[in-house]
mmCIF file of C-alpha atoms and ligand atoms in Angstrom:
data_model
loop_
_atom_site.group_PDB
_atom_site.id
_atom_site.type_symbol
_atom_site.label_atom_id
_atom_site.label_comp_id
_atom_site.label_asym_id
_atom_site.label_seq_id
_atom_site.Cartn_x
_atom_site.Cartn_y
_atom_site.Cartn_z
ATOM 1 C CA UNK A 20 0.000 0.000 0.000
ATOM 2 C CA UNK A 21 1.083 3.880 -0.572
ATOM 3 C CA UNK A 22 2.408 5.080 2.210
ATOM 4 C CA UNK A 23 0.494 7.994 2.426
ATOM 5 C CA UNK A 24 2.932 11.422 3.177
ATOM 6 C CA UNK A 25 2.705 13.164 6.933
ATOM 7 C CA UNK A 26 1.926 16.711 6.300
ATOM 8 C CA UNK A 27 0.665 19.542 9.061
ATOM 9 C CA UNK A 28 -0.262 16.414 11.462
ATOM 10 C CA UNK A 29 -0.369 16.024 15.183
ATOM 11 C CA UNK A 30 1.706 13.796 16.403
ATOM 12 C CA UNK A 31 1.043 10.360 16.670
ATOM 13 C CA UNK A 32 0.878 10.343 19.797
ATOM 14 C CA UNK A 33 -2.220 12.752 20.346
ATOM 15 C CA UNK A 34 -3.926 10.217 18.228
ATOM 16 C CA UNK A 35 -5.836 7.392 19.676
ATOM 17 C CA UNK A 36 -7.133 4.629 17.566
ATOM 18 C CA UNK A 37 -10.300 3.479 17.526
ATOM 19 C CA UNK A 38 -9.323 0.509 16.151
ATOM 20 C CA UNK A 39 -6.784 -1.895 18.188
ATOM 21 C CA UNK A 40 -3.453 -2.505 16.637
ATOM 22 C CA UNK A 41 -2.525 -5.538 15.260
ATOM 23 C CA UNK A 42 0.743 -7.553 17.153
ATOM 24 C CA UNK A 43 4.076 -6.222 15.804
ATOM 25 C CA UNK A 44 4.755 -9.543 13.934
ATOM 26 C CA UNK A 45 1.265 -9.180 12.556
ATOM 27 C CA UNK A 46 1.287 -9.144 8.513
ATOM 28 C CA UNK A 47 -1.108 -5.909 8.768
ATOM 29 C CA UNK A 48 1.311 -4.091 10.782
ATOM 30 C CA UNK A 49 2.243 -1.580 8.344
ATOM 31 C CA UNK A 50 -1.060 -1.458 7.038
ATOM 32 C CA UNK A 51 -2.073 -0.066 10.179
ATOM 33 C CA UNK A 52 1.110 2.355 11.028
ATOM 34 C CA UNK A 53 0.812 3.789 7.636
ATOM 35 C CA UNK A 54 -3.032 3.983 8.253
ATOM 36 C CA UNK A 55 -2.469 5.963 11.676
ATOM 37 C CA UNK A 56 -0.881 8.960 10.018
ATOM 38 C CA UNK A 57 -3.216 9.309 7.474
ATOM 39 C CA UNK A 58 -6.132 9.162 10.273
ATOM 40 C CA UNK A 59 -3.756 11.517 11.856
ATOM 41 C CA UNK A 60 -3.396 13.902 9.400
ATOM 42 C CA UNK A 61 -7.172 13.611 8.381
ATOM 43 C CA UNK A 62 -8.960 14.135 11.627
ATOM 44 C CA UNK A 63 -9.594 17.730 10.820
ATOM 45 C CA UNK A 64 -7.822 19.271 13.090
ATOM 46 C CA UNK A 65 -8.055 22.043 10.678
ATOM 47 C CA UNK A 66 -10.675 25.257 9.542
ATOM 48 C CA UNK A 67 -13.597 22.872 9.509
ATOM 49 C CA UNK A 68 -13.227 20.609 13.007
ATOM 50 C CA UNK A 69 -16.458 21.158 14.894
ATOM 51 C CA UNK A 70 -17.320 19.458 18.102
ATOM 52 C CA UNK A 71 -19.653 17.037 16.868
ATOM 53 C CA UNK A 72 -17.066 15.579 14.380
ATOM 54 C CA UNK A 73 -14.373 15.220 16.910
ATOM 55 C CA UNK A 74 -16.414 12.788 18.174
ATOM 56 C CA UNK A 75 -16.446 10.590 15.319
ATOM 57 C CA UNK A 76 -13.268 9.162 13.191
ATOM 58 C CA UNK A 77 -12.535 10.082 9.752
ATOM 59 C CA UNK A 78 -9.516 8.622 7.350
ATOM 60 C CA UNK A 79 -8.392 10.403 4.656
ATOM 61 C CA UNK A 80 -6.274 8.383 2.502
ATOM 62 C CA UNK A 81 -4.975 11.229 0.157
ATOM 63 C CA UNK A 82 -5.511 14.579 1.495
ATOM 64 C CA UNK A 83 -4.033 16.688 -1.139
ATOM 65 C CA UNK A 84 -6.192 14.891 -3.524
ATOM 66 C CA UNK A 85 -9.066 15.894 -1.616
ATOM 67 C CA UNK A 86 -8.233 19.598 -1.277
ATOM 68 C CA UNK A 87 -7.226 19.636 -4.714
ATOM 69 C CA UNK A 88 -10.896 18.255 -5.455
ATOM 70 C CA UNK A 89 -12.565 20.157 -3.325
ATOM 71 C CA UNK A 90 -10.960 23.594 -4.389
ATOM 72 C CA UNK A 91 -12.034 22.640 -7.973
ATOM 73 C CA UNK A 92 -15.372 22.345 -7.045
ATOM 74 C CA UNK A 93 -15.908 25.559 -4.707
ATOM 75 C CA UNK A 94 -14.325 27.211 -7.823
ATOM 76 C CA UNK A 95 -16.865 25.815 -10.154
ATOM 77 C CA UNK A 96 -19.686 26.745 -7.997
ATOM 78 C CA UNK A 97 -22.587 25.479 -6.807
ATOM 79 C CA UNK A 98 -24.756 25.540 -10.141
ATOM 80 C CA UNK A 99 -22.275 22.922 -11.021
ATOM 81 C CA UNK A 100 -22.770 20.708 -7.939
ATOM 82 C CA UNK A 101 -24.790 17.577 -7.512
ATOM 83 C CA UNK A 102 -25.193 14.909 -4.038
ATOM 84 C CA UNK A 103 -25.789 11.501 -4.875
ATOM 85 C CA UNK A 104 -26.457 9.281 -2.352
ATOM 86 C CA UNK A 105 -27.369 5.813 -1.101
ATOM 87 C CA UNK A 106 -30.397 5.336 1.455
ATOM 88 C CA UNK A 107 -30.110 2.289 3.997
ATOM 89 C CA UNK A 108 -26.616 2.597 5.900
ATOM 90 C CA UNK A 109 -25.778 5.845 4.352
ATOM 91 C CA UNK A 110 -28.834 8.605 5.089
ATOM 92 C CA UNK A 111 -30.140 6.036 8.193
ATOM 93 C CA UNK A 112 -28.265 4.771 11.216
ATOM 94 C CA UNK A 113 -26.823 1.385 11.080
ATOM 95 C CA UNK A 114 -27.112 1.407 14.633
ATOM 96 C CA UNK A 115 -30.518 2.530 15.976
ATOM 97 C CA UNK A 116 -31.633 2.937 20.210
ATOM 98 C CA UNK A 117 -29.338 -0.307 20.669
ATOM 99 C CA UNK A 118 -30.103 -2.424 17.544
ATOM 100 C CA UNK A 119 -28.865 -3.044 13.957
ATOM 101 C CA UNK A 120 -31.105 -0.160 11.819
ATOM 102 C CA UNK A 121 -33.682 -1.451 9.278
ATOM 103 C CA UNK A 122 -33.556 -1.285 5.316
ATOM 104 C CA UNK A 123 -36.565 0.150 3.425
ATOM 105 C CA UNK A 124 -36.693 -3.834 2.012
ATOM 106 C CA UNK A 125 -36.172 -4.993 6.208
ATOM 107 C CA UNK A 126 -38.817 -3.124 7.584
ATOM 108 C CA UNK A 127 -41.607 -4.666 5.173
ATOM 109 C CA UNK A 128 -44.441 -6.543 7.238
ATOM 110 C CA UNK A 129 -46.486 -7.031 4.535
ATOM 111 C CA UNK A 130 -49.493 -8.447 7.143
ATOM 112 C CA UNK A 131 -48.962 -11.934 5.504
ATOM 113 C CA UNK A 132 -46.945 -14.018 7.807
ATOM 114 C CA UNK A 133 -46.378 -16.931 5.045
ATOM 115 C CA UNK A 134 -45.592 -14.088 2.797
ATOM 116 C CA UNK A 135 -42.956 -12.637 4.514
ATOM 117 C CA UNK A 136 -41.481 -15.542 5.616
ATOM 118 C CA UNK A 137 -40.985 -16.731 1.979
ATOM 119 C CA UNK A 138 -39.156 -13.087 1.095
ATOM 120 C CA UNK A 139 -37.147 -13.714 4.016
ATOM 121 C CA UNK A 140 -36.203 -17.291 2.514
ATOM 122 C CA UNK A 141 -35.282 -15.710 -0.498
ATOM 123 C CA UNK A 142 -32.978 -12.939 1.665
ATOM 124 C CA UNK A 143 -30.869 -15.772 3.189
ATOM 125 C CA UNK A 144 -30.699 -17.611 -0.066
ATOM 126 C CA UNK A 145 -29.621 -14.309 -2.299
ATOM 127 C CA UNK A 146 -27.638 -12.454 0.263
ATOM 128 C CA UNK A 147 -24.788 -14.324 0.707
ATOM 129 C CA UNK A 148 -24.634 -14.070 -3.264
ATOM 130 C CA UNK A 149 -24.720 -10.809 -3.234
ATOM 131 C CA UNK A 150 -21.975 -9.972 -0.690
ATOM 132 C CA UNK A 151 -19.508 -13.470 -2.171
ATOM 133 C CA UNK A 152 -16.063 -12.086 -3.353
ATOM 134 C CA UNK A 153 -15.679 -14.971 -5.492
ATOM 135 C CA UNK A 154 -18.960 -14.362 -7.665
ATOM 136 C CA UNK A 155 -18.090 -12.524 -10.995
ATOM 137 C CA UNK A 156 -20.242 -9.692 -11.245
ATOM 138 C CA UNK A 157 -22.453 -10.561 -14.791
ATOM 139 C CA UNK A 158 -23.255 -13.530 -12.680
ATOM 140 C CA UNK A 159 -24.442 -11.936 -9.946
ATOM 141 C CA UNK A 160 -26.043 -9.247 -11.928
ATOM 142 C CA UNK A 161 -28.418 -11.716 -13.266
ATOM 143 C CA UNK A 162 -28.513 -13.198 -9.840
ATOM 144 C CA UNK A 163 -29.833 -10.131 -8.072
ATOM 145 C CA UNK A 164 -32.695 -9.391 -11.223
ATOM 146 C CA UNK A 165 -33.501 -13.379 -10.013
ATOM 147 C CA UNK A 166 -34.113 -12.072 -6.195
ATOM 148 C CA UNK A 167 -35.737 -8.633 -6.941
ATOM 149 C CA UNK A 168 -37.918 -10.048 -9.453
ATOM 150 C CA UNK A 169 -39.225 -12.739 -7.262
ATOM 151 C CA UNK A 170 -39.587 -10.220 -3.958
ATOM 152 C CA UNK A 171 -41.763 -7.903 -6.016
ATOM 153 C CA UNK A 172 -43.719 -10.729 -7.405
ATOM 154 C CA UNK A 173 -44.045 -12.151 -3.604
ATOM 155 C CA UNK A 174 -45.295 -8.550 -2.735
ATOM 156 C CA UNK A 175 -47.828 -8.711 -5.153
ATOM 157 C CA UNK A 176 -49.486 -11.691 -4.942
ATOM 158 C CA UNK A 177 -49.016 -11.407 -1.239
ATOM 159 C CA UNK A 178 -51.159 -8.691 -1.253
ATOM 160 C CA UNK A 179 -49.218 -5.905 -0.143
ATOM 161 C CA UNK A 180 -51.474 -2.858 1.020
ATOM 162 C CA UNK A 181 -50.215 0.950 0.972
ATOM 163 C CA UNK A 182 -51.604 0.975 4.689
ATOM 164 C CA UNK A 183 -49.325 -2.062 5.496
ATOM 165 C CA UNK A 184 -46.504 -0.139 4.301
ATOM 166 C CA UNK A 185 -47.733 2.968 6.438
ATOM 167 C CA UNK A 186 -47.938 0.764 9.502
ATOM 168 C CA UNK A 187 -44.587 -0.873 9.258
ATOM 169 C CA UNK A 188 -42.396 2.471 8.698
ATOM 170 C CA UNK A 189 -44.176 3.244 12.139
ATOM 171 C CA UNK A 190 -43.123 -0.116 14.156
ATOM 172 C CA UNK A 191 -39.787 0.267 12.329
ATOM 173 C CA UNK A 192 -36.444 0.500 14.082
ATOM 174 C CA UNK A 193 -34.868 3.203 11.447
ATOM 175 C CA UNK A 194 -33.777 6.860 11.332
ATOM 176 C CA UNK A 195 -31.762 9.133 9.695
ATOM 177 C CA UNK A 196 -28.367 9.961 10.904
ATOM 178 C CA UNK A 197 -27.997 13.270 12.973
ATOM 179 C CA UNK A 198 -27.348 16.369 10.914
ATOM 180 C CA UNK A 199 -29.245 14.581 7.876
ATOM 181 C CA UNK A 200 -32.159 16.606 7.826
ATOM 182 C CA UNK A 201 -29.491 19.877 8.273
ATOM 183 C CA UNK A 202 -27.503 18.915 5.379
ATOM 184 C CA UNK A 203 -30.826 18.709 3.491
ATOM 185 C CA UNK A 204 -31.931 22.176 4.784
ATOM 186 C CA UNK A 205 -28.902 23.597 3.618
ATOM 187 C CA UNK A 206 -28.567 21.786 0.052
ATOM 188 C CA UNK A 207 -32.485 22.926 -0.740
ATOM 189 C CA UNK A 208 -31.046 26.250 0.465
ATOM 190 C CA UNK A 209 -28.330 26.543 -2.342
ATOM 191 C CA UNK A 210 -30.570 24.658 -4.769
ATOM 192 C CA UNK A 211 -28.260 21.861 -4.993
ATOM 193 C CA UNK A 212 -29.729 18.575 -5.860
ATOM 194 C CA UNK A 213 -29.512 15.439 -4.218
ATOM 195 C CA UNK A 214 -30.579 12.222 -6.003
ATOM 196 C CA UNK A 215 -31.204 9.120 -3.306
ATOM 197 C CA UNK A 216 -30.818 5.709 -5.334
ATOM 198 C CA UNK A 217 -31.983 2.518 -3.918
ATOM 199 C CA UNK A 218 -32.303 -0.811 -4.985
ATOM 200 C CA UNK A 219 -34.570 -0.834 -2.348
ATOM 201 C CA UNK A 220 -38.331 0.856 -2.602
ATOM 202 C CA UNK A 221 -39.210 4.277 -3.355
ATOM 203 C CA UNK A 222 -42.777 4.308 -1.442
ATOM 204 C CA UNK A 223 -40.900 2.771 1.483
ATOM 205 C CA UNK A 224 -38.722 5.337 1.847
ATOM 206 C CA UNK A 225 -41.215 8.196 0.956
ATOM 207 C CA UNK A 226 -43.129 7.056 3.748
ATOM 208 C CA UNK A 227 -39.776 7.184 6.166
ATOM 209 C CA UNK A 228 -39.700 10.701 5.050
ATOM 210 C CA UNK A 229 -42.548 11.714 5.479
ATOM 211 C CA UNK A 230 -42.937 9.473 9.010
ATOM 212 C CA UNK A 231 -39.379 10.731 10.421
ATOM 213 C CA UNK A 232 -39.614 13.737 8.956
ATOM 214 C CA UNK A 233 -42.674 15.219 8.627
ATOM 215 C CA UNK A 234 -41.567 17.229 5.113
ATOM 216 C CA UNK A 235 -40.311 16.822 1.855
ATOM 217 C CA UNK A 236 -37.576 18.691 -0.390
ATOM 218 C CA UNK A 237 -37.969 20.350 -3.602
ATOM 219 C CA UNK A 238 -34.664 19.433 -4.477
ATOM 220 C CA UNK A 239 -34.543 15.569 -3.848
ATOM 221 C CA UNK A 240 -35.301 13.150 -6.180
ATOM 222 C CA UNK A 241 -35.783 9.315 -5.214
ATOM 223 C CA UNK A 242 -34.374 6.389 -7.803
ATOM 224 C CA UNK A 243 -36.185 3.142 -7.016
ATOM 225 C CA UNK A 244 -38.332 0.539 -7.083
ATOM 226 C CA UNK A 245 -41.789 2.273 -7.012
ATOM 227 C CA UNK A 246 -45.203 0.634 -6.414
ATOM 228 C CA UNK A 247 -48.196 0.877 -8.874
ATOM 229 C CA UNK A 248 -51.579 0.543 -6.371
ATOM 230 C CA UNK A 249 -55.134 0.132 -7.482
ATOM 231 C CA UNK A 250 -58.306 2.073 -6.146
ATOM 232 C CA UNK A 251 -58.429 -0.207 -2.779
ATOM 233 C CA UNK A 252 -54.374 0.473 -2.146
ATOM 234 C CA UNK A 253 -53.224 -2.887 -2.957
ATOM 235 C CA UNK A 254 -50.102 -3.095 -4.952
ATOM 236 C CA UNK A 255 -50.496 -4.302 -8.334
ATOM 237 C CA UNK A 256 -47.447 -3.514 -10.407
ATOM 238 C CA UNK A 257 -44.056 -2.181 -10.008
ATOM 239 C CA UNK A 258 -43.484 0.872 -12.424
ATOM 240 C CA UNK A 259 -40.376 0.877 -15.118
ATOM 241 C CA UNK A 260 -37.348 -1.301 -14.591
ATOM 242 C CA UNK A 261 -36.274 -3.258 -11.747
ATOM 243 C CA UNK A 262 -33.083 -1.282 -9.724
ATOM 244 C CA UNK A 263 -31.291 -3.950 -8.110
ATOM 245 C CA UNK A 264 -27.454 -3.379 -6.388
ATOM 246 C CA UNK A 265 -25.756 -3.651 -9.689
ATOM 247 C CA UNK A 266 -27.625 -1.106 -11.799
ATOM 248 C CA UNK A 267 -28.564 1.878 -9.414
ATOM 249 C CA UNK A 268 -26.807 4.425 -11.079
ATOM 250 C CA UNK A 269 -27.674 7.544 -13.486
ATOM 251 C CA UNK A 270 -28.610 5.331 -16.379
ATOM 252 C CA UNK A 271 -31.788 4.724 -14.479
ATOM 253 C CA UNK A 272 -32.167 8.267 -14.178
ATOM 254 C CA UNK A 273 -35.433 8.248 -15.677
ATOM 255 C CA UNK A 274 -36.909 6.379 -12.567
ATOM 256 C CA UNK A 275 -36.319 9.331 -10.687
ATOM 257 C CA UNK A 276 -39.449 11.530 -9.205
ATOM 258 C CA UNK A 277 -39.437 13.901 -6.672
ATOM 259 C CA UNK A 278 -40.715 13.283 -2.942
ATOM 260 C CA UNK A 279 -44.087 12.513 -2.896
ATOM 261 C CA UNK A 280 -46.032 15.458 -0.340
ATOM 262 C CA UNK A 281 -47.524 14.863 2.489
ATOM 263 C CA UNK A 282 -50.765 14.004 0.780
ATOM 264 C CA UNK A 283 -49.311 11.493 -2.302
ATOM 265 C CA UNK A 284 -49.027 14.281 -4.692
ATOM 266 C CA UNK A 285 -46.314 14.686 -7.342
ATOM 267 C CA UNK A 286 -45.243 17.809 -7.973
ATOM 268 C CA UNK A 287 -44.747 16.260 -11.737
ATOM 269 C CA UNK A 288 -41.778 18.227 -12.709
ATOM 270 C CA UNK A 289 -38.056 17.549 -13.678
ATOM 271 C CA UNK A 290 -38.637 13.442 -13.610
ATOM 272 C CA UNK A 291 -36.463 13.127 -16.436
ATOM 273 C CA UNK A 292 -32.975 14.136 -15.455
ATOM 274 C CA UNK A 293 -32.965 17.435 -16.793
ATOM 275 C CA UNK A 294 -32.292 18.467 -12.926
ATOM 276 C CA UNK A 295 -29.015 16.973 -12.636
ATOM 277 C CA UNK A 296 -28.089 17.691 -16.019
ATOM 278 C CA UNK A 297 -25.025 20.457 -16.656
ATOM 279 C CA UNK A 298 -23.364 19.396 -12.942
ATOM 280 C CA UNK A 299 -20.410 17.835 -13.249
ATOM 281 C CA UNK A 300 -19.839 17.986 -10.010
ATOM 282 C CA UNK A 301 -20.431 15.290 -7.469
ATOM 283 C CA UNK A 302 -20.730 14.888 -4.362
ATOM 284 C CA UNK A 303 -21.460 10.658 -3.471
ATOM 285 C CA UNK A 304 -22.329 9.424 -0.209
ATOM 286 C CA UNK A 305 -22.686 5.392 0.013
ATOM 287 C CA UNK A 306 -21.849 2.975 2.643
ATOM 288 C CA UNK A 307 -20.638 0.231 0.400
ATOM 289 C CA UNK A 308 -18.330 -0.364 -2.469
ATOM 290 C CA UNK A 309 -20.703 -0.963 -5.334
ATOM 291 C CA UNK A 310 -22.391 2.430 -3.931
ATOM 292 C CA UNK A 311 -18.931 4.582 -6.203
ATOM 293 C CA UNK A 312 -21.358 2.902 -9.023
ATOM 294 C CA UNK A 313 -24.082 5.482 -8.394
ATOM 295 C CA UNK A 314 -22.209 7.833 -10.422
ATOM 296 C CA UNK A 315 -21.501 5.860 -13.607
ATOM 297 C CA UNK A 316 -23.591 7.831 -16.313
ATOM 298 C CA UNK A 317 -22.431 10.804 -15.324
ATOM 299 C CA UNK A 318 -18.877 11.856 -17.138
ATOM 300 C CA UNK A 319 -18.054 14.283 -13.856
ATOM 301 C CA UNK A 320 -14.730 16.476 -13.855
ATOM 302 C CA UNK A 321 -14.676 15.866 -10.256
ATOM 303 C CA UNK A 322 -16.252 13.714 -7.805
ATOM 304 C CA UNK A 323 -16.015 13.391 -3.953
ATOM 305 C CA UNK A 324 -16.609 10.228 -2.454
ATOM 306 C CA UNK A 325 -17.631 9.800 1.211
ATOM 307 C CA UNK A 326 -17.836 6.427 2.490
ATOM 308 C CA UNK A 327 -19.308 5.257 5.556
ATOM 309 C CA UNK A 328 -18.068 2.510 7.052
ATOM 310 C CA UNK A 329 -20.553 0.966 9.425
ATOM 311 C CA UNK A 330 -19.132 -2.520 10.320
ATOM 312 C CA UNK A 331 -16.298 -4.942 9.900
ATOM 313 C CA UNK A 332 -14.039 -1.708 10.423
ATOM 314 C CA UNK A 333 -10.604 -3.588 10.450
ATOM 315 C CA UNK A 334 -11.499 -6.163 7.489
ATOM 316 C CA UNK A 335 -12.687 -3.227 5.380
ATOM 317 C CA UNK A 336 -11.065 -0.189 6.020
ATOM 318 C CA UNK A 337 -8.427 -1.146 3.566
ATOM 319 C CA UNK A 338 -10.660 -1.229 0.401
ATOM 320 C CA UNK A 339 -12.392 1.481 1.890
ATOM 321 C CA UNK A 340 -9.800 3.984 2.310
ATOM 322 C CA UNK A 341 -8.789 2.946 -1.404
ATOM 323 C CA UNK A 342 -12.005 3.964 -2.572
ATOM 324 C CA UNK A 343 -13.579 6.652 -0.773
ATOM 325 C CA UNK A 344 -11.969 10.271 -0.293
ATOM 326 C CA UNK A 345 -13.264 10.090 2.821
ATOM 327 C CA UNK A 346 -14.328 7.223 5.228
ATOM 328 C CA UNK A 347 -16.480 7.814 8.115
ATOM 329 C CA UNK A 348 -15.851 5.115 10.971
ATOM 330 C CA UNK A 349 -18.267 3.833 13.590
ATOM 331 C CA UNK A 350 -21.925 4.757 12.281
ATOM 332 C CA UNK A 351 -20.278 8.224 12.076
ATOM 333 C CA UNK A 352 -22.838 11.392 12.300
ATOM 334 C CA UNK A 353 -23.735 13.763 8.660
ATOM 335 C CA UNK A 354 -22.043 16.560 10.451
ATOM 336 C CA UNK A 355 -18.623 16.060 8.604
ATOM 337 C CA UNK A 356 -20.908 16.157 5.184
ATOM 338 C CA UNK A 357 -22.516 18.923 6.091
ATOM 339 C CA UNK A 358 -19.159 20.836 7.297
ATOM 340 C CA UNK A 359 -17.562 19.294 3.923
ATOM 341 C CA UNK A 360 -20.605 20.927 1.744
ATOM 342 C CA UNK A 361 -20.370 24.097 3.636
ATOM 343 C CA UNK A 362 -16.864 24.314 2.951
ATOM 344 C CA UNK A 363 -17.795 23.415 -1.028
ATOM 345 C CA UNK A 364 -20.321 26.492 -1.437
ATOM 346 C CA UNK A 365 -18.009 29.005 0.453
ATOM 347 C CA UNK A 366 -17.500 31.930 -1.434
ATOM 348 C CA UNK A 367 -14.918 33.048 1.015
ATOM 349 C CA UNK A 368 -11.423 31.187 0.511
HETATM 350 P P1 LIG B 406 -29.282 -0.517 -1.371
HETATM 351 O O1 LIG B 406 -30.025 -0.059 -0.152
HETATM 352 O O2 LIG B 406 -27.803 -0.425 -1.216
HETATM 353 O O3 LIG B 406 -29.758 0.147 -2.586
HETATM 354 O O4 LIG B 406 -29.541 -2.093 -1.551
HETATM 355 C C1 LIG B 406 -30.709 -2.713 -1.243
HETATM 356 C C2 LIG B 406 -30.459 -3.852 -0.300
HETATM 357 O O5 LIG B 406 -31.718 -4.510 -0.085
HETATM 358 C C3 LIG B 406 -29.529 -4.946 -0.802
HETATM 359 O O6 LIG B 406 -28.393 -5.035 0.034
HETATM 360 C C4 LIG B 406 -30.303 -6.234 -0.692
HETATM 361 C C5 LIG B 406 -31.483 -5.871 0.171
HETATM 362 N N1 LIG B 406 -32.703 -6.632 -0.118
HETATM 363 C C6 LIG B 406 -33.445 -7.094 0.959
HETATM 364 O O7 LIG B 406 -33.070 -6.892 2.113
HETATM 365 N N2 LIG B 406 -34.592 -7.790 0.706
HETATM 366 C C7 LIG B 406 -35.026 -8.035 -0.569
HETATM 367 O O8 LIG B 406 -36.081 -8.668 -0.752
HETATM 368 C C8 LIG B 406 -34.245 -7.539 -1.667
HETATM 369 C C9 LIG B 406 -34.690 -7.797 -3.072
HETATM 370 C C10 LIG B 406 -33.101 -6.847 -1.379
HETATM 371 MG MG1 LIG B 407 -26.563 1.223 1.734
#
């Protein structure tokens, strides 16, 4: 691994690692050493540091790569900006009040007990597929249309009711990350747009909005699996193509509508990409590999990727580091997004 360079850094000693070492025969060893100066150097000891992000770890593999991004893209401005992001893991705690947080797919009681047994069947089944190392990714491609396809149909003929839906978002055990709803403020604010894709399902996580949140944002658009319901709110139909893990990226742009309101409505406007088009700017938030996918579609001049690492810190943080510009550790809060996006649409540096 690149040994990344120490540069205006504490020392090491004023660091202490959340992580514990490995032995000084282990084969990780330098891993970890090198690793420690660049969470050294990228704790943010700097102009941004607040107090709620000193409570949480960040790594910054390659920091002058980051500032180098991130001055490109405060130069640019924020007409040229756009935040894509994942939902489960990345917008919602992993943790949540003591217990491991829900996915929009997770949460699903569809008030059919043989029903959701059989998509939970299918979960331990596909799952393990979809997380193997050793699976070559056309297979698992087709794999995952295999799983999503027979969920949906399972939803359907199980007789999934809008009012089910409503009733399990309220028993779930989900919520957004602190400083979420912030970051959102302030992106609406500077009329920056954030697309949410999910392989999961858009009238799930419409309803966690509008459950959790009580309010909806002009400027975010949801990419996902959304429901088609008849007159009596059962679901009959899934609209447009299936987004599964491998394919939830701008090509499926045209999935994309805006937060339903409060009362169902559409505003009915800018479904077709048009909103995103022109910024070649990105800003990506995901909490697993395949999420640095989101952006394929878009040819950006610059994109910032923010990773959040919610488990399996030592096995991952590797990989992790290697990918993201920036890795959050821990279930980390959104404050160090929203100090990162602040720093973005300053006009004054
Ligand atoms: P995403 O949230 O990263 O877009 O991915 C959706 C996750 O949903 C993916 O990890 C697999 C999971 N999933 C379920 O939990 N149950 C299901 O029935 C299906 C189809 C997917
Ligand atoms: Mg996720």
């Amino acid at each position: 691994m690149k040994l990344p360079l120490l540069r205006r850094t504490a020392p090491l000693s004023h660091w202490k690692s959340p992580l514990s070492f490995p032995s000084s025969t282990s084969p990780h060893r330098h891993f970890f050493v090198s690793l420690s100066r660049a969470v050294v150097r990228s704790l943010y000891q700097r102009r941004c540091l607040c107090s709620k992000m000193a409570m949480s770890q960040v790594v910054v593999r390659e920091p002058d790569l980051l500032d180098r991004k991130k001055a490109s893209i405060r130069n640019a401005g924020t007409s040229k900006l756009q935040v894509i992001a994942d939902f489960d893991g990345t917008l919602t705690k992993y943790w949540c009040n003591g217990a491991r947080g829900q996915t929009s797919h997770g949460l699903l009681q569809q008030g059919n007990a043989e029903y959701d047994a059989k998509r939970q069947m299918l979960y331990d089944y596909y799952h393990p597929l979809e997380i193997s190392p050793s699976i070559p990714i056309e297979e698992k491609t087709k794999l995952m249309e295999e799983w999503w396809e027979k969920t949906h149909g399972l939803l359907i003929e199980g007789g999934l009711t809008y009012d089910a839906i409503k009733k399990s978002v309220a028993d779930a055990t989900i919520s957004f990350r602190d400083g979420v709803v912030q970051l959102f403020e302030f992106l609406e604010e500077k009329d920056i747009p954030v697309v949410i894709f999910s392989a999961g399902l858009a009238d799930i996580i419409e309803e966690v909005f509008r459950q959790k949140l009580h309010r909806s944002f002009k400027n975010i658009k949801v990419v996902s699996n959304r429901m088609q319901f008849d007159e009596r709110g059962c679901l009959v139909a899934f609209k447009g193509k299936t987004i599964h893990v491998f394919n939830k990226n701008e090509h499926a742009i045209d999935m994309a509508a805006p937060i339903h309101d409060e009362f169902g409505n559409l505003d009915g406007s800018d479904v077709n990409g048009t909103f995103v088009k022109d910024r070649t700017n990105i800003l990506l938030l995901g909490d697993g590999l395949g999420d640095l996918g989101m952006s394929d579609g878009v040819s950006f001049e610059n994109r910032i990727a923010v990773g959040f690492l919610n488990s399996n810190i030592e096995k991952s943080l590797k990989d992790y580091s290697e990918a993201f510009d920036i890795v959050y550790l821990n279930d980390a809060s959104m404050w160090g997004v929203f100090n990162l996006v602040s720093e973005l649409c300053s006009t004054n540096q």
